[in-house]
Each structure stands twice: as C-alpha cells, then as structure tokens.
Amino acid sequence: QVQLVESGGGLVQAGGSLRLSCAASGNIFSINDMGWYRQTPGKQRELVAGITSSGVTDYADSVKGRFTISRDNAKNTVYLQMSSLKPEDTAVYYCNARIRGWDSIRVNIYWGQGAQVTVSS
C-alpha cells in the first residue's frame, strides 16, 4: 500500500509564509505527477500547483508569484512554499500523487490526509 503524509499546516497572519510537505511511502516503483489541491467548505477541491517527474510546474492564477512547488525525488516528497499569504488562501490543503507500484504497471492516484492552513487578517 501507499501512504501520503502531510505536515506543515497551521495558523499564520496575512503576509506570512508557510511550507507544506508531503512524503510518500510504501509500495512505490515510480511517482509521476505530484500536486497540491485545496478545498474550503461548500466548494470543490481546486488545483493549486502541480509538478511533473521532470520538474515542470504549473500554478493556479490565484497563487502565481506567491507559491512555489518543488519535489525531492530521492525522498518521494513534494513541498509547497507559500508566501505573501492572504485570508482567501485559508483552506484544507491536500497533496496528490500518481504512483506506480512494484507489482503492477497501473498508475494509481493517492491523496494525503489534508492540512489546515488558516490565514488571519
């Protein structure tokens, strides 16, 4: 089985910074795309940032220039550095990864448990 474990959420004032981490472990042969999503009550989960296995990144317009996604392939970990945070960034943040296990050619999608990020004004 595969687990994605997130860390780094919390409470921060507007203008501040936080760094989220998400480490994958378990039956992992390879990890393709990884990403961060966020969700607020009553709204659909939305993509915040994504990164391919070769390091190509993509961001939602709302976070461009403020958030940076990166990954450490040796550690099977993806990060989200969030700066210049705004109250509207308040949400539960979920990491996501497309992973192939050793026992199959199939690529499955896995999710982290979620990390609350609260930005006070």
mmCIF file of N, CA, C and O in Angstrom, residues 1-2 7-8 13 21 26 29 32 45 48-49 57 62-63 65 77-78 81-82 84 88 94 101 108-109 114 117:
data_model
loop_
_atom_site.group_PDB
_atom_site.id
_atom_site.type_symbol
_atom_site.label_atom_id
_atom_site.label_comp_id
_atom_site.label_asym_id
_atom_site.label_seq_id
_atom_site.Cartn_x
_atom_site.Cartn_y
_atom_site.Cartn_z
ATOM 1 N N GLN A 1 0.832 -1.188 0.000
ATOM 2 C CA GLN A 1 0.000 0.000 0.000
ATOM 3 C C GLN A 1 0.871 1.244 0.000
ATOM 4 O O GLN A 1 2.068 1.194 0.284
ATOM 5 N N VAL A 2 0.255 2.361 -0.330
ATOM 6 C CA VAL A 2 0.945 3.647 -0.390
ATOM 7 C C VAL A 2 0.291 4.625 0.568
ATOM 8 O O VAL A 2 -0.934 4.658 0.701
ATOM 9 N N SER A 7 2.500 17.456 6.303
ATOM 10 C CA SER A 7 2.867 18.194 7.505
ATOM 11 C C SER A 7 3.083 19.656 7.140
ATOM 12 O O SER A 7 3.283 19.988 5.971
ATOM 13 N N GLY A 8 3.004 20.523 8.161
ATOM 14 C CA GLY A 8 3.361 21.918 7.952
ATOM 15 C C GLY A 8 2.231 22.910 7.947
ATOM 16 O O GLY A 8 2.473 24.106 7.819
ATOM 17 N N GLN A 13 -0.456 34.886 10.030
ATOM 18 C CA GLN A 13 -1.044 36.183 9.711
ATOM 19 C C GLN A 13 -0.896 36.481 8.225
ATOM 20 O O GLN A 13 0.022 35.974 7.567
ATOM 21 N N SER A 21 4.690 19.997 3.474
ATOM 22 C CA SER A 21 5.443 18.852 2.968
ATOM 23 C C SER A 21 4.510 17.665 2.841
ATOM 24 O O SER A 21 3.534 17.541 3.596
ATOM 25 N N GLY A 26 5.767 3.407 1.005
ATOM 26 C CA GLY A 26 5.079 2.156 0.736
ATOM 27 C C GLY A 26 5.518 1.526 -0.570
ATOM 28 O O GLY A 26 6.672 1.629 -0.974
ATOM 29 N N PHE A 29 7.133 2.141 -7.066
ATOM 30 C CA PHE A 29 8.115 1.904 -8.116
ATOM 31 C C PHE A 29 8.513 3.234 -8.755
ATOM 32 O O PHE A 29 9.696 3.492 -8.978
ATOM 33 N N ASN A 32 4.826 9.728 -10.754
ATOM 34 C CA ASN A 32 4.688 10.621 -11.892
ATOM 35 C C ASN A 32 4.390 12.033 -11.378
ATOM 36 O O ASN A 32 5.133 12.575 -10.587
ATOM 37 N N ARG A 45 -12.816 20.851 -4.585
ATOM 38 C CA ARG A 45 -11.368 20.873 -4.447
ATOM 39 C C ARG A 45 -10.759 21.456 -5.724
ATOM 40 O O ARG A 45 -11.148 21.081 -6.836
ATOM 41 N N VAL A 48 -3.981 23.761 -6.891
ATOM 42 C CA VAL A 48 -3.169 24.920 -6.526
ATOM 43 C C VAL A 48 -1.881 24.935 -7.345
ATOM 44 O O VAL A 48 -1.510 25.952 -7.927
ATOM 45 N N ALA A 49 -1.195 23.790 -7.377
ATOM 46 C CA ALA A 49 0.076 23.702 -8.099
ATOM 47 C C ALA A 49 0.361 22.247 -8.415
ATOM 48 O O ALA A 49 -0.030 21.352 -7.662
ATOM 49 N N THR A 57 6.501 22.740 -13.710
ATOM 50 C CA THR A 57 5.496 23.180 -12.744
ATOM 51 C C THR A 57 4.352 23.941 -13.406
ATOM 52 O O THR A 57 4.494 24.492 -14.502
ATOM 53 N N SER A 62 -4.349 32.286 -9.110
ATOM 54 C CA SER A 62 -4.504 32.964 -7.824
ATOM 55 C C SER A 62 -3.260 32.874 -6.946
ATOM 56 O O SER A 62 -3.123 33.638 -5.990
ATOM 57 N N VAL A 63 -2.356 31.940 -7.248
ATOM 58 C CA VAL A 63 -1.176 31.761 -6.391
ATOM 59 C C VAL A 63 0.143 32.014 -7.128
ATOM 60 O O VAL A 63 1.211 31.963 -6.509
ATOM 61 N N GLY A 65 3.383 33.476 -8.432
ATOM 62 C CA GLY A 65 4.247 34.505 -7.871
ATOM 63 C C GLY A 65 4.308 34.489 -6.352
ATOM 64 O O GLY A 65 5.141 35.181 -5.770
ATOM 65 N N THR A 77 9.087 13.126 -1.877
ATOM 66 C CA THR A 77 8.419 14.200 -1.142
ATOM 67 C C THR A 77 8.160 15.401 -2.052
ATOM 68 O O THR A 77 9.017 15.752 -2.878
ATOM 69 N N VAL A 78 6.996 15.990 -1.871
ATOM 70 C CA VAL A 78 6.647 17.220 -2.574
ATOM 71 C C VAL A 78 6.415 18.311 -1.540
ATOM 72 O O VAL A 78 5.922 18.041 -0.436
ATOM 73 N N GLN A 81 5.822 25.818 -0.868
ATOM 74 C CA GLN A 81 6.239 27.008 -0.138
ATOM 75 C C GLN A 81 5.236 28.103 -0.448
ATOM 76 O O GLN A 81 5.059 28.488 -1.605
ATOM 77 N N MET A 82 4.576 28.591 0.590
ATOM 78 C CA MET A 82 3.536 29.604 0.425
ATOM 79 C C MET A 82 3.993 30.902 1.071
ATOM 80 O O MET A 82 4.322 30.907 2.262
ATOM 81 N N SER A 84 3.492 35.447 1.128
ATOM 82 C CA SER A 84 2.516 36.528 0.945
ATOM 83 C C SER A 84 1.095 35.993 1.061
ATOM 84 O O SER A 84 0.230 36.285 0.234
ATOM 85 N N GLU A 88 -7.858 34.667 1.884
ATOM 86 C CA GLU A 88 -8.550 33.791 0.936
ATOM 87 C C GLU A 88 -7.772 32.516 0.609
ATOM 88 O O GLU A 88 -8.292 31.632 -0.084
ATOM 89 N N TYR A 94 -4.489 19.510 0.283
ATOM 90 C CA TYR A 94 -4.270 18.086 0.077
ATOM 91 C C TYR A 94 -3.168 17.879 -0.960
ATOM 92 O O TYR A 94 -3.180 18.520 -2.016
ATOM 93 N N GLY A 101 3.118 1.074 -8.475
ATOM 94 C CA GLY A 101 3.707 0.153 -7.528
ATOM 95 C C GLY A 101 4.608 -0.867 -8.207
ATOM 96 O O GLY A 101 4.656 -0.953 -9.443
ATOM 97 N N ASN A 108 -1.849 4.552 -10.030
ATOM 98 C CA ASN A 108 -2.978 4.922 -9.190
ATOM 99 C C ASN A 108 -2.790 6.325 -8.617
ATOM 100 O O ASN A 108 -1.658 6.804 -8.491
ATOM 101 N N ILE A 109 -3.898 6.944 -8.259
ATOM 102 C CA ILE A 109 -3.870 8.286 -7.665
ATOM 103 C C ILE A 109 -4.066 8.170 -6.164
ATOM 104 O O ILE A 109 -4.995 7.498 -5.706
ATOM 105 N N GLY A 114 -4.728 15.732 4.324
ATOM 106 C CA GLY A 114 -5.171 17.126 4.398
ATOM 107 C C GLY A 114 -4.487 17.878 5.527
ATOM 108 O O GLY A 114 -4.259 17.329 6.608
ATOM 109 N N VAL A 117 -4.733 25.114 6.641
ATOM 110 C CA VAL A 117 -3.984 26.375 6.576
ATOM 111 C C VAL A 117 -4.979 27.492 6.833
ATOM 112 O O VAL A 117 -5.981 27.623 6.114
#
